[in-house]
């Protein structure tokens, strides 16, 4: 996989017609697909910052907040548009308020859960003051979602947000300062 640029999004594996392919987001340059033997030419019909596989669909989020879905990894349907005032950081699968899995869009100041039935984006309790690096690092571990916010880390669990980084318990202990 020489000469592949990956933005802040992560490559994901998506099974299409019995074959698993890797989808590599490249932001303003579109995306590429690796089928296990060859890397396809960049596709620029959409310009994803990130992908997530959810509910047997491939979901993509663009920098302008446009959420797309595909059943086959080739044909895309525009689903919803996030308010352009937010800077998109990542798309990730996590649990919504009803504890059902749902795509979540992380921005520079807030995390939104997507309800496919409506379709609509809903604000979650995981929010913070806008910051150039807030929400850049976000990961799911077990039943929690962790988001890096400056020097701190916020842990989001079933509607509850707690400090989990250096901003917890008055920061680093004396032995570390």
mmCIF file of C-alpha atoms in Angstrom:
data_model
loop_
_atom_site.group_PDB
_atom_site.id
_atom_site.type_symbol
_atom_site.label_atom_id
_atom_site.label_comp_id
_atom_site.label_asym_id
_atom_site.label_seq_id
_atom_site.Cartn_x
_atom_site.Cartn_y
_atom_site.Cartn_z
ATOM 1 C CA UNK A 1 0.000 0.000 0.000
ATOM 2 C CA UNK A 2 2.620 2.533 -1.034
ATOM 3 C CA UNK A 3 1.636 6.153 -1.660
ATOM 4 C CA UNK A 4 -1.614 5.993 0.291
ATOM 5 C CA UNK A 5 -2.630 9.091 2.221
ATOM 6 C CA UNK A 6 -4.932 8.499 5.176
ATOM 7 C CA UNK A 7 -6.513 11.553 6.814
ATOM 8 C CA UNK A 8 -7.579 11.634 10.462
ATOM 9 C CA UNK A 9 -10.141 8.975 9.500
ATOM 10 C CA UNK A 10 -9.278 5.319 9.694
ATOM 11 C CA UNK A 11 -9.409 2.694 6.989
ATOM 12 C CA UNK A 12 -12.264 0.217 7.490
ATOM 13 C CA UNK A 13 -13.071 -3.236 6.169
ATOM 14 C CA UNK A 14 -16.453 -3.688 4.458
ATOM 15 C CA UNK A 15 -17.806 -6.916 3.012
ATOM 16 C CA UNK A 16 -19.309 -6.477 -0.454
ATOM 17 C CA UNK A 17 -20.774 -9.386 -2.465
ATOM 18 C CA UNK A 18 -18.809 -11.950 -0.481
ATOM 19 C CA UNK A 19 -15.501 -10.069 -0.749
ATOM 20 C CA UNK A 20 -13.986 -7.957 2.009
ATOM 21 C CA UNK A 21 -12.478 -4.674 0.844
ATOM 22 C CA UNK A 22 -10.585 -1.950 2.662
ATOM 23 C CA UNK A 23 -11.932 1.595 2.283
ATOM 24 C CA UNK A 24 -9.346 4.310 2.852
ATOM 25 C CA UNK A 25 -10.589 7.880 3.457
ATOM 26 C CA UNK A 26 -8.492 10.634 1.901
ATOM 27 C CA UNK A 27 -10.486 13.758 2.695
ATOM 28 C CA UNK A 28 -10.449 16.281 -0.161
ATOM 29 C CA UNK A 29 -8.860 13.649 -2.432
ATOM 30 C CA UNK A 30 -11.807 11.227 -2.127
ATOM 31 C CA UNK A 31 -11.127 7.640 -1.073
ATOM 32 C CA UNK A 32 -9.446 4.483 -2.306
ATOM 33 C CA UNK A 33 -10.433 0.829 -2.124
ATOM 34 C CA UNK A 34 -8.012 -2.044 -1.575
ATOM 35 C CA UNK A 35 -9.378 -5.480 -2.526
ATOM 36 C CA UNK A 36 -6.461 -7.495 -1.136
ATOM 37 C CA UNK A 37 -4.428 -7.442 -4.329
ATOM 38 C CA UNK A 38 -4.676 -4.006 -5.887
ATOM 39 C CA UNK A 39 -5.332 -0.465 -4.775
ATOM 40 C CA UNK A 40 -8.006 1.170 -6.934
ATOM 41 C CA UNK A 41 -7.712 4.666 -8.351
ATOM 42 C CA UNK A 42 -9.040 7.373 -6.037
ATOM 43 C CA UNK A 43 -12.811 7.816 -6.116
ATOM 44 C CA UNK A 44 -13.890 11.444 -5.780
ATOM 45 C CA UNK A 45 -17.702 11.211 -5.862
ATOM 46 C CA UNK A 46 -17.548 11.804 -2.107
ATOM 47 C CA UNK A 47 -14.643 13.143 -0.062
ATOM 48 C CA UNK A 48 -14.790 11.342 3.290
ATOM 49 C CA UNK A 49 -12.858 12.318 6.382
ATOM 50 C CA UNK A 50 -13.780 8.941 7.823
ATOM 51 C CA UNK A 51 -15.776 5.735 7.424
ATOM 52 C CA UNK A 52 -17.631 3.440 9.795
ATOM 53 C CA UNK A 53 -19.430 0.157 9.125
ATOM 54 C CA UNK A 54 -22.809 -0.011 10.816
ATOM 55 C CA UNK A 55 -25.981 -2.011 10.158
ATOM 56 C CA UNK A 56 -24.499 -3.708 7.060
ATOM 57 C CA UNK A 57 -23.858 -0.313 5.492
ATOM 58 C CA UNK A 58 -20.743 1.746 4.880
ATOM 59 C CA UNK A 59 -21.140 5.247 6.320
ATOM 60 C CA UNK A 60 -18.950 8.219 5.387
ATOM 61 C CA UNK A 61 -18.657 11.741 6.797
ATOM 62 C CA UNK A 62 -17.254 14.641 4.797
ATOM 63 C CA UNK A 63 -15.468 17.683 6.249
ATOM 64 C CA UNK A 64 -18.536 19.850 5.518
ATOM 65 C CA UNK A 65 -20.686 17.544 7.696
ATOM 66 C CA UNK A 66 -22.437 15.620 4.931
ATOM 67 C CA UNK A 67 -23.273 12.075 6.053
ATOM 68 C CA UNK A 68 -23.438 9.426 3.310
ATOM 69 C CA UNK A 69 -24.364 5.737 3.302
ATOM 70 C CA UNK A 70 -23.754 2.923 0.857
ATOM 71 C CA UNK A 71 -25.001 -0.640 0.667
ATOM 72 C CA UNK A 72 -22.319 -1.708 -1.816
ATOM 73 C CA UNK A 73 -19.387 0.659 -1.217
ATOM 74 C CA UNK A 74 -19.836 2.226 -4.659
ATOM 75 C CA UNK A 75 -23.235 3.927 -4.852
ATOM 76 C CA UNK A 76 -23.714 6.639 -2.231
ATOM 77 C CA UNK A 77 -26.867 8.211 -0.797
ATOM 78 C CA UNK A 78 -26.711 11.557 0.997
ATOM 79 C CA UNK A 79 -28.451 11.110 4.333
ATOM 80 C CA UNK A 80 -28.189 14.296 6.385
ATOM 81 C CA UNK A 81 -26.141 17.488 6.659
ATOM 82 C CA UNK A 82 -24.563 18.628 9.920
ATOM 83 C CA UNK A 83 -24.639 22.355 10.686
ATOM 84 C CA UNK A 84 -21.625 23.846 8.823
ATOM 85 C CA UNK A 85 -20.501 25.663 11.984
ATOM 86 C CA UNK A 86 -18.900 22.453 13.278
ATOM 87 C CA UNK A 87 -15.511 21.037 12.305
ATOM 88 C CA UNK A 88 -15.890 17.290 11.739
ATOM 89 C CA UNK A 89 -13.294 15.125 13.502
ATOM 90 C CA UNK A 90 -14.469 11.516 13.196
ATOM 91 C CA UNK A 91 -17.336 9.112 12.664
ATOM 92 C CA UNK A 92 -17.593 6.163 15.043
ATOM 93 C CA UNK A 93 -20.184 3.579 16.066
ATOM 94 C CA UNK A 94 -21.405 3.881 19.660
ATOM 95 C CA UNK A 95 -24.644 3.602 21.678
ATOM 96 C CA UNK A 96 -27.439 6.158 21.481
ATOM 97 C CA UNK A 97 -29.736 7.233 24.341
ATOM 98 C CA UNK A 98 -31.779 4.040 23.946
ATOM 99 C CA UNK A 99 -28.582 1.915 24.200
ATOM 100 C CA UNK A 100 -28.907 0.957 20.540
ATOM 101 C CA UNK A 101 -25.803 1.082 18.332
ATOM 102 C CA UNK A 102 -25.699 4.148 16.094
ATOM 103 C CA UNK A 103 -23.189 6.140 14.066
ATOM 104 C CA UNK A 104 -21.820 9.102 16.028
ATOM 105 C CA UNK A 105 -20.203 12.171 14.499
ATOM 106 C CA UNK A 106 -17.535 13.858 16.608
ATOM 107 C CA UNK A 107 -16.831 17.553 15.989
ATOM 108 C CA UNK A 108 -14.632 20.254 17.490
ATOM 109 C CA UNK A 109 -17.215 20.955 20.225
ATOM 110 C CA UNK A 110 -19.817 18.193 20.337
ATOM 111 C CA UNK A 111 -20.723 14.609 19.515
ATOM 112 C CA UNK A 112 -23.906 13.831 17.595
ATOM 113 C CA UNK A 113 -25.771 10.508 17.464
ATOM 114 C CA UNK A 114 -27.504 9.601 14.212
ATOM 115 C CA UNK A 115 -30.998 8.110 14.207
ATOM 116 C CA UNK A 116 -31.451 6.276 10.902
ATOM 117 C CA UNK A 117 -35.221 5.891 11.342
ATOM 118 C CA UNK A 118 -35.945 9.643 11.351
ATOM 119 C CA UNK A 119 -33.203 10.438 9.850
ATOM 120 C CA UNK A 120 -31.726 13.076 12.146
ATOM 121 C CA UNK A 121 -28.673 13.963 14.199
ATOM 122 C CA UNK A 122 -29.102 14.418 17.946
ATOM 123 C CA UNK A 123 -26.762 16.155 20.355
ATOM 124 C CA UNK A 124 -25.273 13.876 22.989
ATOM 125 C CA UNK A 125 -24.073 14.900 26.440
ATOM 126 C CA UNK A 126 -20.482 14.581 25.194
ATOM 127 C CA UNK A 127 -19.696 18.220 24.409
ATOM 128 C CA UNK A 128 -16.976 20.751 25.200
ATOM 129 C CA UNK A 129 -15.812 24.263 24.359
ATOM 130 C CA UNK A 130 -14.608 24.531 20.733
ATOM 131 C CA UNK A 131 -10.867 23.873 20.515
ATOM 132 C CA UNK A 132 -8.541 23.187 17.559
ATOM 133 C CA UNK A 133 -7.591 19.756 18.942
ATOM 134 C CA UNK A 134 -10.738 18.769 20.849
ATOM 135 C CA UNK A 135 -12.255 15.528 19.651
ATOM 136 C CA UNK A 136 -9.335 14.644 17.366
ATOM 137 C CA UNK A 137 -8.689 11.417 19.282
ATOM 138 C CA UNK A 138 -11.876 9.459 20.042
ATOM 139 C CA UNK A 139 -12.115 5.725 20.693
ATOM 140 C CA UNK A 140 -14.635 3.208 21.971
ATOM 141 C CA UNK A 141 -13.411 0.807 24.641
ATOM 142 C CA UNK A 142 -15.813 -1.735 26.086
ATOM 143 C CA UNK A 143 -18.997 0.226 26.836
ATOM 144 C CA UNK A 144 -17.389 3.673 27.021
ATOM 145 C CA UNK A 145 -16.464 6.327 24.486
ATOM 146 C CA UNK A 146 -13.302 8.305 25.263
ATOM 147 C CA UNK A 147 -12.580 11.722 23.735
ATOM 148 C CA UNK A 148 -9.366 13.713 24.091
ATOM 149 C CA UNK A 149 -10.115 17.314 25.015
ATOM 150 C CA UNK A 150 -6.899 19.334 25.237
ATOM 151 C CA UNK A 151 -4.906 17.841 28.133
ATOM 152 C CA UNK A 152 -7.927 15.972 29.435
ATOM 153 C CA UNK A 153 -9.981 12.965 28.416
ATOM 154 C CA UNK A 154 -13.740 12.720 28.718
ATOM 155 C CA UNK A 155 -15.407 9.325 29.247
ATOM 156 C CA UNK A 156 -18.966 9.002 27.937
ATOM 157 C CA UNK A 157 -21.120 6.142 29.224
ATOM 158 C CA UNK A 158 -24.870 5.879 28.719
ATOM 159 C CA UNK A 159 -25.545 9.618 28.962
ATOM 160 C CA UNK A 160 -22.960 10.338 31.651
ATOM 161 C CA UNK A 161 -19.726 12.257 31.042
ATOM 162 C CA UNK A 162 -16.789 11.979 33.466
ATOM 163 C CA UNK A 163 -13.227 13.249 33.428
ATOM 164 C CA UNK A 164 -10.826 10.367 32.824
ATOM 165 C CA UNK A 165 -7.532 12.084 31.984
ATOM 166 C CA UNK A 166 -5.220 14.603 33.615
ATOM 167 C CA UNK A 167 -8.230 16.742 34.503
ATOM 168 C CA UNK A 168 -9.474 13.990 36.844
ATOM 169 C CA UNK A 169 -8.617 14.086 40.567
ATOM 170 C CA UNK A 170 -6.629 17.336 40.313
ATOM 171 C CA UNK A 171 -4.348 16.118 37.510
ATOM 172 C CA UNK A 172 -1.146 14.093 37.704
ATOM 173 C CA UNK A 173 0.086 12.988 41.096
ATOM 174 C CA UNK A 174 3.018 14.699 42.844
ATOM 175 C CA UNK A 175 5.371 11.930 41.752
ATOM 176 C CA UNK A 176 4.739 12.904 38.103
ATOM 177 C CA UNK A 177 5.172 16.679 38.400
#
